[in-house]
Amino acid sequence: MDKFIAEKIRKPASGYAILVLMLALVGIAILLTAGGAAPVGAVLWVLFLFLARGLMAIPPNTAKVLLLFGKYHGTVRESGFWWVNPFLQRQTVSVRARNFESEQLKVNDKMGNPVLISVILVWRVKDTYRASFEVMDYVNFIKVQADSAVRKLAASYPYDHFEDERAGVTLSTNFDEVNATLERETTERLVIAGIEVVEARITHLSYAPEIAGAMLKRQQASAVVAARHKIVEGAVGMVEAALHLLSTKKIIELDEEKKAAMVSNLMVVLCGDRETQPVLNTGTLNH
């Protein structure tokens, strides 16, 4: 993009000074008309109307884009009561911060899984020239480019670590990194329209309905496996501690066969889901 095509700030004349001049013209026109110089009075009335057309009031956080016979003349950003060339065409552009919340889009993540995602952008017009003349409709342009950025973002990361355990960043866990990437991507796409992205973040993220049930079962299964692994680790430690304590305190002497039976019974008790049942062992494992 041509870096020289950008907004030009203009400082117009004070509207109050022109207003005083207009009131003076009205008084003179009335006196001349009453004194018999009606043609001159009519000219002053025309001048009054001409000056009045150049008056404009600009509220805070609003800009006026000025065009002179189709050519960009500049932008007035300062709020107040001003006067500009009456031949200038004026277009109002709001520079307030605004929100854009996208609809929930069904997109594929890096692993090809369909997910539902929506984002919110906080944006404002930074360059009124580009917003007015570089794109057809900058509000609609923001919507289209935001959707495109979301699709690219989703395709760059997996939803979670289940599909790609080596992934450093995922959509569902690394919110700061993902939101920073989204903000950078939307900023690059909207710079042509003179739009500044104040903030970009994901507001909704979930698996698509057709795979949500299967993914939930997979997550539950993974959680059960992890819990079982933790239980087994704890049970092994407890059995080891029990055998060591029996041996240290010389409470009972166990041969290898008895130790195997004891370890088996303790592992069943500690790792089982049901309550323990008393078992009377009256012999060896071979009898």
PDB file of C-alpha atoms in Angstrom:
ATOM      1  CA  MET A   1       0.000   0.000   0.000  1.00  0.00           C
ATOM      2  CA  ASP A   2       1.136   3.536  -0.786  1.00  0.00           C
ATOM      3  CA  LYS A   3       2.254   4.909   2.538  1.00  0.00           C
ATOM      4  CA  PHE A   4       1.631   8.498   1.417  1.00  0.00           C
ATOM      5  CA  ILE A   5      -2.118   7.924   1.032  1.00  0.00           C
ATOM      6  CA  ALA A   6      -3.267   8.746   4.527  1.00  0.00           C
ATOM      7  CA  GLU A   7      -5.406  11.088   6.537  1.00  0.00           C
ATOM      8  CA  LYS A   8      -4.617  14.827   6.519  1.00  0.00           C
ATOM      9  CA  ILE A   9      -5.702  16.792   9.572  1.00  0.00           C
ATOM     10  CA  ARG A  10      -7.208  20.234   8.920  1.00  0.00           C
ATOM     11  CA  LYS A  11      -7.736  23.096  11.380  1.00  0.00           C
ATOM     12  CA  PRO A  12     -10.823  25.062  10.259  1.00  0.00           C
ATOM     13  CA  ALA A  13     -11.796  28.611  11.177  1.00  0.00           C
ATOM     14  CA  SER A  14     -13.763  29.307  14.329  1.00  0.00           C
ATOM     15  CA  GLY A  15     -17.501  29.158  13.757  1.00  0.00           C
ATOM     16  CA  TYR A  16     -18.169  31.760  16.434  1.00  0.00           C
ATOM     17  CA  ALA A  17     -16.229  34.464  14.587  1.00  0.00           C
ATOM     18  CA  ILE A  18     -18.136  33.728  11.375  1.00  0.00           C
ATOM     19  CA  LEU A  19     -21.391  33.747  13.341  1.00  0.00           C
ATOM     20  CA  VAL A  20     -20.647  37.262  14.612  1.00  0.00           C
ATOM     21  CA  LEU A  21     -19.874  38.335  11.036  1.00  0.00           C
ATOM     22  CA  MET A  22     -23.164  36.835   9.839  1.00  0.00           C
ATOM     23  CA  LEU A  23     -25.143  38.713  12.491  1.00  0.00           C
ATOM     24  CA  ALA A  24     -23.428  41.931  11.422  1.00  0.00           C
ATOM     25  CA  LEU A  25     -24.391  41.233   7.795  1.00  0.00           C
ATOM     26  CA  VAL A  26     -27.997  40.695   8.826  1.00  0.00           C
ATOM     27  CA  GLY A  27     -28.089  44.028  10.620  1.00  0.00           C
ATOM     28  CA  ILE A  28     -26.513  45.862   7.688  1.00  0.00           C
ATOM     29  CA  ALA A  29     -28.835  44.139   5.222  1.00  0.00           C
ATOM     30  CA  ILE A  30     -31.887  45.213   7.205  1.00  0.00           C
ATOM     31  CA  LEU A  31     -30.680  48.826   7.399  1.00  0.00           C
ATOM     32  CA  LEU A  32     -29.895  48.955   3.663  1.00  0.00           C
ATOM     33  CA  THR A  33     -33.228  47.467   2.730  1.00  0.00           C
ATOM     34  CA  ALA A  34     -35.046  49.956   4.938  1.00  0.00           C
ATOM     35  CA  GLY A  35     -32.961  52.818   3.464  1.00  0.00           C
ATOM     36  CA  GLY A  36     -33.914  52.010  -0.120  1.00  0.00           C
ATOM     37  CA  ALA A  37     -30.806  50.036  -1.136  1.00  0.00           C
ATOM     38  CA  ALA A  38     -32.647  46.756  -1.532  1.00  0.00           C
ATOM     39  CA  PRO A  39     -30.290  45.256  -4.199  1.00  0.00           C
ATOM     40  CA  VAL A  40     -27.280  45.652  -1.934  1.00  0.00           C
ATOM     41  CA  GLY A  41     -29.290  44.268   0.967  1.00  0.00           C
ATOM     42  CA  ALA A  42     -30.214  41.242  -1.161  1.00  0.00           C
ATOM     43  CA  VAL A  43     -26.544  40.641  -1.926  1.00  0.00           C
ATOM     44  CA  LEU A  44     -25.767  40.688   1.811  1.00  0.00           C
ATOM     45  CA  TRP A  45     -28.562  38.182   2.435  1.00  0.00           C
ATOM     46  CA  VAL A  46     -27.079  35.874  -0.197  1.00  0.00           C
ATOM     47  CA  LEU A  47     -23.658  36.271   1.449  1.00  0.00           C
ATOM     48  CA  PHE A  48     -25.260  35.447   4.798  1.00  0.00           C
ATOM     49  CA  LEU A  49     -26.734  32.220   3.439  1.00  0.00           C
ATOM     50  CA  PHE A  50     -23.421  31.341   1.788  1.00  0.00           C
ATOM     51  CA  LEU A  51     -21.522  31.753   5.060  1.00  0.00           C
ATOM     52  CA  ALA A  52     -24.181  29.825   6.978  1.00  0.00           C
ATOM     53  CA  ARG A  53     -23.656  26.813   4.753  1.00  0.00           C
ATOM     54  CA  GLY A  54     -20.053  26.543   5.950  1.00  0.00           C
ATOM     55  CA  LEU A  55     -20.906  26.261   9.641  1.00  0.00           C
ATOM     56  CA  MET A  56     -20.614  22.851  11.276  1.00  0.00           C
ATOM     57  CA  ALA A  57     -20.651  21.454  14.797  1.00  0.00           C
ATOM     58  CA  ILE A  58     -18.506  18.386  15.567  1.00  0.00           C
ATOM     59  CA  PRO A  59     -19.268  16.342  18.717  1.00  0.00           C
ATOM     60  CA  PRO A  60     -16.479  14.522  20.612  1.00  0.00           C
ATOM     61  CA  ASN A  61     -14.976  11.416  18.966  1.00  0.00           C
ATOM     62  CA  THR A  62     -16.404  12.366  15.590  1.00  0.00           C
ATOM     63  CA  ALA A  63     -14.538  13.405  12.462  1.00  0.00           C
ATOM     64  CA  LYS A  64     -15.584  15.258   9.322  1.00  0.00           C
ATOM     65  CA  VAL A  65     -14.036  14.161   6.032  1.00  0.00           C
ATOM     66  CA  LEU A  66     -13.885  17.099   3.592  1.00  0.00           C
ATOM     67  CA  LEU A  67     -14.132  16.801  -0.198  1.00  0.00           C
ATOM     68  CA  LEU A  68     -13.714  19.628  -2.670  1.00  0.00           C
ATOM     69  CA  PHE A  69     -15.360  18.745  -5.990  1.00  0.00           C
ATOM     70  CA  GLY A  70     -14.609  15.045  -5.425  1.00  0.00           C
ATOM     71  CA  LYS A  71     -11.014  15.529  -4.234  1.00  0.00           C
ATOM     72  CA  TYR A  72      -9.992  14.727  -0.683  1.00  0.00           C
ATOM     73  CA  HIS A  73      -9.294  17.990   1.120  1.00  0.00           C
ATOM     74  CA  GLY A  74      -8.605  16.803   4.673  1.00  0.00           C
ATOM     75  CA  THR A  75     -10.226  15.697   7.927  1.00  0.00           C
ATOM     76  CA  VAL A  76     -11.374  17.735  10.908  1.00  0.00           C
ATOM     77  CA  ARG A  77     -11.081  15.721  14.124  1.00  0.00           C
ATOM     78  CA  GLU A  78     -11.264  18.424  16.784  1.00  0.00           C
ATOM     79  CA  SER A  79     -14.690  18.788  18.337  1.00  0.00           C
ATOM     80  CA  GLY A  80     -16.321  22.213  18.466  1.00  0.00           C
ATOM     81  CA  PHE A  81     -18.093  24.814  16.343  1.00  0.00           C
ATOM     82  CA  TRP A  82     -16.252  25.462  13.060  1.00  0.00           C
ATOM     83  CA  TRP A  83     -16.535  27.065   9.661  1.00  0.00           C
ATOM     84  CA  VAL A  84     -15.165  25.648   6.426  1.00  0.00           C
ATOM     85  CA  ASN A  85     -15.408  26.462   2.762  1.00  0.00           C
ATOM     86  CA  PRO A  86     -19.127  26.164   1.895  1.00  0.00           C
ATOM     87  CA  PHE A  87     -18.237  24.315  -1.310  1.00  0.00           C
ATOM     88  CA  LEU A  88     -16.695  21.491   0.689  1.00  0.00           C
ATOM     89  CA  GLN A  89     -18.697  18.282   0.925  1.00  0.00           C
ATOM     90  CA  ARG A  90     -18.643  16.823   4.442  1.00  0.00           C
ATOM     91  CA  GLN A  91     -18.854  13.165   5.463  1.00  0.00           C
ATOM     92  CA  THR A  92     -19.246  12.189   9.108  1.00  0.00           C
ATOM     93  CA  VAL A  93     -17.096   9.350  10.441  1.00  0.00           C
ATOM     94  CA  SER A  94     -17.351   8.160  14.040  1.00  0.00           C
ATOM     95  CA  VAL A  95     -13.998   7.441  15.703  1.00  0.00           C
ATOM     96  CA  ARG A  96     -15.533   5.971  18.856  1.00  0.00           C
ATOM     97  CA  ALA A  97     -14.541   2.492  19.982  1.00  0.00           C
ATOM     98  CA  ARG A  98     -17.071  -0.106  18.844  1.00  0.00           C
ATOM     99  CA  ASN A  99     -17.676  -3.804  19.352  1.00  0.00           C
ATOM    100  CA  PHE A 100     -18.110  -6.455  16.706  1.00  0.00           C
ATOM    101  CA  GLU A 101     -19.223  -9.904  17.842  1.00  0.00           C
ATOM    102  CA  SER A 102     -19.122 -12.554  15.182  1.00  0.00           C
ATOM    103  CA  GLU A 103     -21.639 -15.328  14.775  1.00  0.00           C
ATOM    104  CA  GLN A 104     -20.660 -18.847  15.783  1.00  0.00           C
ATOM    105  CA  LEU A 105     -18.697 -20.249  12.866  1.00  0.00           C
ATOM    106  CA  LYS A 106     -18.215 -23.939  12.192  1.00  0.00           C
ATOM    107  CA  VAL A 107     -14.568 -24.340  11.208  1.00  0.00           C
ATOM    108  CA  ASN A 108     -11.968 -27.098  11.248  1.00  0.00           C
ATOM    109  CA  ASP A 109      -9.066 -27.011  13.672  1.00  0.00           C
ATOM    110  CA  LYS A 110      -5.537 -28.045  12.761  1.00  0.00           C
ATOM    111  CA  MET A 111      -6.411 -31.740  13.140  1.00  0.00           C
ATOM    112  CA  GLY A 112      -9.527 -31.428  10.958  1.00  0.00           C
ATOM    113  CA  ASN A 113     -12.061 -31.590  13.808  1.00  0.00           C
ATOM    114  CA  PRO A 114     -15.133 -29.354  13.333  1.00  0.00           C
ATOM    115  CA  VAL A 115     -15.442 -26.766  16.083  1.00  0.00           C
ATOM    116  CA  LEU A 116     -17.771 -23.874  16.822  1.00  0.00           C
ATOM    117  CA  ILE A 117     -16.017 -20.580  17.488  1.00  0.00           C
ATOM    118  CA  SER A 118     -17.002 -16.936  17.829  1.00  0.00           C
ATOM    119  CA  VAL A 119     -14.923 -13.852  18.600  1.00  0.00           C
ATOM    120  CA  ILE A 120     -15.394 -10.262  19.650  1.00  0.00           C
ATOM    121  CA  LEU A 121     -13.406  -7.307  18.330  1.00  0.00           C
ATOM    122  CA  VAL A 122     -13.072  -3.888  19.922  1.00  0.00           C
ATOM    123  CA  TRP A 123     -12.148  -1.509  17.130  1.00  0.00           C
ATOM    124  CA  ARG A 124     -12.206   2.108  16.036  1.00  0.00           C
ATOM    125  CA  VAL A 125     -11.401   4.137  12.947  1.00  0.00           C
ATOM    126  CA  LYS A 126      -7.808   5.322  13.027  1.00  0.00           C
ATOM    127  CA  ASP A 127      -7.437   6.715   9.487  1.00  0.00           C
ATOM    128  CA  THR A 128     -10.602   8.355   8.150  1.00  0.00           C
ATOM    129  CA  TYR A 129      -9.250   8.588   4.595  1.00  0.00           C
ATOM    130  CA  ARG A 130      -8.693   4.842   4.280  1.00  0.00           C
ATOM    131  CA  ALA A 131     -11.964   4.013   6.028  1.00  0.00           C
ATOM    132  CA  SER A 132     -13.867   6.266   3.633  1.00  0.00           C
ATOM    133  CA  PHE A 133     -12.109   5.643   0.312  1.00  0.00           C
ATOM    134  CA  GLU A 134      -9.921   2.531   0.412  1.00  0.00           C
ATOM    135  CA  VAL A 135     -12.827   0.109   0.995  1.00  0.00           C
ATOM    136  CA  MET A 136     -16.464   0.172  -0.058  1.00  0.00           C
ATOM    137  CA  ASP A 137     -18.053  -0.332   3.373  1.00  0.00           C
ATOM    138  CA  TYR A 138     -15.594  -0.561   6.242  1.00  0.00           C
ATOM    139  CA  VAL A 139     -18.148  -2.014   8.699  1.00  0.00           C
ATOM    140  CA  ASN A 140     -18.936  -4.913   6.363  1.00  0.00           C
ATOM    141  CA  PHE A 141     -15.230  -5.184   5.532  1.00  0.00           C
ATOM    142  CA  ILE A 142     -14.505  -5.740   9.232  1.00  0.00           C
ATOM    143  CA  LYS A 143     -17.092  -8.535   9.412  1.00  0.00           C
ATOM    144  CA  VAL A 144     -15.705 -10.391   6.383  1.00  0.00           C
ATOM    145  CA  GLN A 145     -12.072 -10.044   7.408  1.00  0.00           C
ATOM    146  CA  ALA A 146     -12.789 -11.056  11.010  1.00  0.00           C
ATOM    147  CA  ASP A 147     -14.472 -14.260   9.811  1.00  0.00           C
ATOM    148  CA  SER A 148     -11.494 -14.967   7.562  1.00  0.00           C
ATOM    149  CA  ALA A 149      -9.054 -14.389  10.431  1.00  0.00           C
ATOM    150  CA  VAL A 150     -11.029 -16.744  12.684  1.00  0.00           C
ATOM    151  CA  ARG A 151     -10.928 -19.522  10.092  1.00  0.00           C
ATOM    152  CA  LYS A 152      -7.188 -19.121   9.686  1.00  0.00           C
ATOM    153  CA  LEU A 153      -6.692 -19.062  13.456  1.00  0.00           C
ATOM    154  CA  ALA A 154      -8.685 -22.259  13.981  1.00  0.00           C
ATOM    155  CA  ALA A 155      -6.759 -24.037  11.223  1.00  0.00           C
ATOM    156  CA  SER A 156      -3.437 -23.081  12.860  1.00  0.00           C
ATOM    157  CA  TYR A 157      -3.968 -24.815  16.227  1.00  0.00           C
ATOM    158  CA  PRO A 158      -5.532 -28.047  17.497  1.00  0.00           C
ATOM    159  CA  TYR A 159      -8.536 -27.788  19.786  1.00  0.00           C
ATOM    160  CA  ASP A 160      -6.710 -29.517  22.645  1.00  0.00           C
ATOM    161  CA  HIS A 161      -3.818 -31.854  23.408  1.00  0.00           C
ATOM    162  CA  PHE A 162      -5.773 -35.083  22.861  1.00  0.00           C
ATOM    163  CA  GLU A 163      -5.224 -35.085  19.100  1.00  0.00           C
ATOM    164  CA  ASP A 164      -1.751 -33.546  19.143  1.00  0.00           C
ATOM    165  CA  GLU A 165       0.069 -34.176  22.411  1.00  0.00           C
ATOM    166  CA  ARG A 166       3.171 -32.343  21.194  1.00  0.00           C
ATOM    167  CA  ALA A 167       1.295 -29.123  20.417  1.00  0.00           C
ATOM    168  CA  GLY A 168       2.682 -26.175  22.349  1.00  0.00           C
ATOM    169  CA  VAL A 169      -0.420 -24.012  21.906  1.00  0.00           C
ATOM    170  CA  THR A 170      -4.046 -25.153  21.663  1.00  0.00           C
ATOM    171  CA  LEU A 171      -7.296 -23.261  21.216  1.00  0.00           C
ATOM    172  CA  SER A 172      -8.849 -24.443  24.472  1.00  0.00           C
ATOM    173  CA  THR A 173      -5.919 -23.962  26.863  1.00  0.00           C
ATOM    174  CA  ASN A 174      -3.610 -21.151  25.723  1.00  0.00           C
ATOM    175  CA  PHE A 175      -6.073 -18.259  25.609  1.00  0.00           C
ATOM    176  CA  ASP A 176      -3.515 -15.456  25.895  1.00  0.00           C
ATOM    177  CA  GLU A 177      -1.380 -16.731  23.017  1.00  0.00           C
ATOM    178  CA  VAL A 178      -4.401 -17.509  20.830  1.00  0.00           C
ATOM    179  CA  ASN A 179      -6.018 -14.103  21.462  1.00  0.00           C
ATOM    180  CA  ALA A 180      -2.710 -12.357  20.724  1.00  0.00           C
ATOM    181  CA  THR A 181      -2.486 -14.226  17.423  1.00  0.00           C
ATOM    182  CA  LEU A 182      -6.089 -13.315  16.596  1.00  0.00           C
ATOM    183  CA  GLU A 183      -5.443  -9.643  17.358  1.00  0.00           C
ATOM    184  CA  ARG A 184      -2.307  -9.614  15.214  1.00  0.00           C
ATOM    185  CA  GLU A 185      -4.070 -11.360  12.324  1.00  0.00           C
ATOM    186  CA  THR A 186      -7.082  -9.026  12.329  1.00  0.00           C
ATOM    187  CA  THR A 187      -4.853  -5.955  12.635  1.00  0.00           C
ATOM    188  CA  GLU A 188      -2.903  -6.975   9.524  1.00  0.00           C
ATOM    189  CA  ARG A 189      -6.125  -7.521   7.578  1.00  0.00           C
ATOM    190  CA  LEU A 190      -7.823  -4.285   8.651  1.00  0.00           C
ATOM    191  CA  VAL A 191      -4.916  -1.861   8.251  1.00  0.00           C
ATOM    192  CA  ILE A 192      -5.930  -1.240   4.626  1.00  0.00           C
ATOM    193  CA  ALA A 193      -9.245   0.147   5.909  1.00  0.00           C
ATOM    194  CA  GLY A 194      -7.610   2.390   8.513  1.00  0.00           C
ATOM    195  CA  ILE A 195      -9.072   0.351  11.384  1.00  0.00           C
ATOM    196  CA  GLU A 196      -7.300  -0.047  14.717  1.00  0.00           C
ATOM    197  CA  VAL A 197      -8.014  -3.273  16.614  1.00  0.00           C
ATOM    198  CA  VAL A 198      -8.077  -2.400  20.304  1.00  0.00           C
ATOM    199  CA  GLU A 199      -8.776  -5.942  21.503  1.00  0.00           C
ATOM    200  CA  ALA A 200      -9.629  -9.319  19.993  1.00  0.00           C
ATOM    201  CA  ARG A 201     -10.617 -12.393  21.963  1.00  0.00           C
ATOM    202  CA  ILE A 202     -12.517 -15.653  21.641  1.00  0.00           C
ATOM    203  CA  THR A 203     -15.943 -15.621  23.307  1.00  0.00           C
ATOM    204  CA  HIS A 204     -17.138 -19.139  22.476  1.00  0.00           C
ATOM    205  CA  LEU A 205     -15.295 -22.348  21.681  1.00  0.00           C
ATOM    206  CA  SER A 206     -16.676 -25.878  21.556  1.00  0.00           C
ATOM    207  CA  TYR A 207     -16.714 -29.002  19.450  1.00  0.00           C
ATOM    208  CA  ALA A 208     -19.402 -29.157  16.779  1.00  0.00           C
ATOM    209  CA  PRO A 209     -22.519 -31.111  17.882  1.00  0.00           C
ATOM    210  CA  GLU A 210     -21.812 -34.059  15.577  1.00  0.00           C
ATOM    211  CA  ILE A 211     -18.567 -34.926  17.392  1.00  0.00           C
ATOM    212  CA  ALA A 212     -19.144 -33.352  20.807  1.00  0.00           C
ATOM    213  CA  GLY A 213     -20.471 -36.609  22.317  1.00  0.00           C
ATOM    214  CA  ALA A 214     -17.561 -38.694  21.047  1.00  0.00           C
ATOM    215  CA  MET A 215     -15.024 -36.123  22.241  1.00  0.00           C
ATOM    216  CA  LEU A 216     -16.644 -36.027  25.693  1.00  0.00           C
ATOM    217  CA  LYS A 217     -16.408 -39.824  25.991  1.00  0.00           C
ATOM    218  CA  ARG A 218     -12.765 -39.659  24.948  1.00  0.00           C
ATOM    219  CA  GLN A 219     -12.012 -37.029  27.566  1.00  0.00           C
ATOM    220  CA  GLN A 220     -13.823 -39.053  30.216  1.00  0.00           C
ATOM    221  CA  ALA A 221     -11.888 -42.184  29.247  1.00  0.00           C
ATOM    222  CA  SER A 222      -8.605 -40.295  29.422  1.00  0.00           C
ATOM    223  CA  ALA A 223      -9.542 -38.972  32.849  1.00  0.00           C
ATOM    224  CA  VAL A 224     -10.378 -42.492  34.074  1.00  0.00           C
ATOM    225  CA  VAL A 225      -7.075 -43.852  32.758  1.00  0.00           C
ATOM    226  CA  ALA A 226      -5.150 -41.036  34.430  1.00  0.00           C
ATOM    227  CA  ALA A 227      -6.978 -41.638  37.714  1.00  0.00           C
ATOM    228  CA  ARG A 228      -6.291 -45.386  37.555  1.00  0.00           C
ATOM    229  CA  HIS A 229      -2.642 -44.732  36.869  1.00  0.00           C
ATOM    230  CA  LYS A 230      -2.458 -42.533  39.944  1.00  0.00           C
ATOM    231  CA  ILE A 231      -4.228 -45.164  42.073  1.00  0.00           C
ATOM    232  CA  VAL A 232      -1.825 -47.887  40.939  1.00  0.00           C
ATOM    233  CA  GLU A 233       1.178 -45.689  41.731  1.00  0.00           C
ATOM    234  CA  GLY A 234      -0.175 -45.066  45.216  1.00  0.00           C
ATOM    235  CA  ALA A 235      -1.045 -48.715  45.781  1.00  0.00           C
ATOM    236  CA  VAL A 236       2.438 -49.869  44.828  1.00  0.00           C
ATOM    237  CA  GLY A 237       3.937 -47.394  47.270  1.00  0.00           C
ATOM    238  CA  MET A 238       1.643 -48.535  50.064  1.00  0.00           C
ATOM    239  CA  VAL A 239       2.420 -52.235  49.442  1.00  0.00           C
ATOM    240  CA  GLU A 240       6.139 -51.510  49.423  1.00  0.00           C
ATOM    241  CA  ALA A 241       5.835 -49.564  52.669  1.00  0.00           C
ATOM    242  CA  ALA A 242       3.800 -52.372  54.297  1.00  0.00           C
ATOM    243  CA  LEU A 243       6.316 -55.061  53.383  1.00  0.00           C
ATOM    244  CA  HIS A 244       9.201 -52.908  54.571  1.00  0.00           C
ATOM    245  CA  LEU A 245       7.452 -52.177  57.879  1.00  0.00           C
ATOM    246  CA  LEU A 246       6.660 -55.870  58.509  1.00  0.00           C
ATOM    247  CA  SER A 247      10.245 -56.785  57.776  1.00  0.00           C
ATOM    248  CA  THR A 248      11.744 -53.992  59.915  1.00  0.00           C
ATOM    249  CA  LYS A 249       9.562 -54.619  62.966  1.00  0.00           C
ATOM    250  CA  LYS A 250       9.874 -58.426  62.497  1.00  0.00           C
ATOM    251  CA  ILE A 251       6.154 -58.819  63.042  1.00  0.00           C
ATOM    252  CA  ILE A 252       5.960 -61.846  60.752  1.00  0.00           C
ATOM    253  CA  GLU A 253       8.363 -63.710  58.521  1.00  0.00           C
ATOM    254  CA  LEU A 254       7.044 -64.124  54.990  1.00  0.00           C
ATOM    255  CA  ASP A 255       8.518 -66.337  52.333  1.00  0.00           C
ATOM    256  CA  GLU A 256       8.365 -65.329  48.692  1.00  0.00           C
ATOM    257  CA  GLU A 257       5.122 -67.209  48.129  1.00  0.00           C
ATOM    258  CA  LYS A 258       3.416 -65.471  51.063  1.00  0.00           C
ATOM    259  CA  LYS A 259       4.749 -62.103  49.929  1.00  0.00           C
ATOM    260  CA  ALA A 260       3.300 -62.694  46.459  1.00  0.00           C
ATOM    261  CA  ALA A 261      -0.073 -63.581  47.964  1.00  0.00           C
ATOM    262  CA  MET A 262      -0.012 -60.546  50.220  1.00  0.00           C
ATOM    263  CA  VAL A 263       0.954 -58.210  47.385  1.00  0.00           C
ATOM    264  CA  SER A 264      -1.820 -59.662  45.240  1.00  0.00           C
ATOM    265  CA  ASN A 265      -4.432 -59.211  47.955  1.00  0.00           C
ATOM    266  CA  LEU A 266      -3.328 -55.667  48.821  1.00  0.00           C
ATOM    267  CA  MET A 267      -3.314 -54.592  45.162  1.00  0.00           C
ATOM    268  CA  VAL A 268      -6.820 -55.970  44.701  1.00  0.00           C
ATOM    269  CA  VAL A 269      -8.037 -54.184  47.823  1.00  0.00           C
ATOM    270  CA  LEU A 270      -6.344 -50.873  47.062  1.00  0.00           C
ATOM    271  CA  CYS A 271      -7.133 -50.767  43.337  1.00  0.00           C
ATOM    272  CA  GLY A 272     -10.580 -52.342  43.342  1.00  0.00           C
ATOM    273  CA  ASP A 273     -13.834 -50.392  43.049  1.00  0.00           C
ATOM    274  CA  ARG A 274     -15.752 -52.621  45.421  1.00  0.00           C
ATOM    275  CA  GLU A 275     -15.600 -53.062  49.166  1.00  0.00           C
ATOM    276  CA  THR A 276     -13.196 -55.726  50.434  1.00  0.00           C
ATOM    277  CA  GLN A 277     -14.412 -59.241  51.367  1.00  0.00           C
ATOM    278  CA  PRO A 278     -12.657 -61.247  54.103  1.00  0.00           C
ATOM    279  CA  VAL A 279     -10.797 -64.300  52.811  1.00  0.00           C
ATOM    280  CA  LEU A 280      -9.392 -67.003  55.102  1.00  0.00           C
ATOM    281  CA  ASN A 281      -6.162 -68.431  53.773  1.00  0.00           C
ATOM    282  CA  THR A 282      -5.527 -71.835  55.431  1.00  0.00           C
ATOM    283  CA  GLY A 283      -2.739 -73.102  53.248  1.00  0.00           C
ATOM    284  CA  THR A 284      -0.189 -72.235  50.644  1.00  0.00           C
ATOM    285  CA  LEU A 285      -0.878 -71.195  47.109  1.00  0.00           C
ATOM    286  CA  ASN A 286      -0.244 -74.799  46.005  1.00  0.00           C
ATOM    287  CA  HIS A 287      -2.666 -76.413  48.481  1.00  0.00           C
TER     288      HIS A 287
END
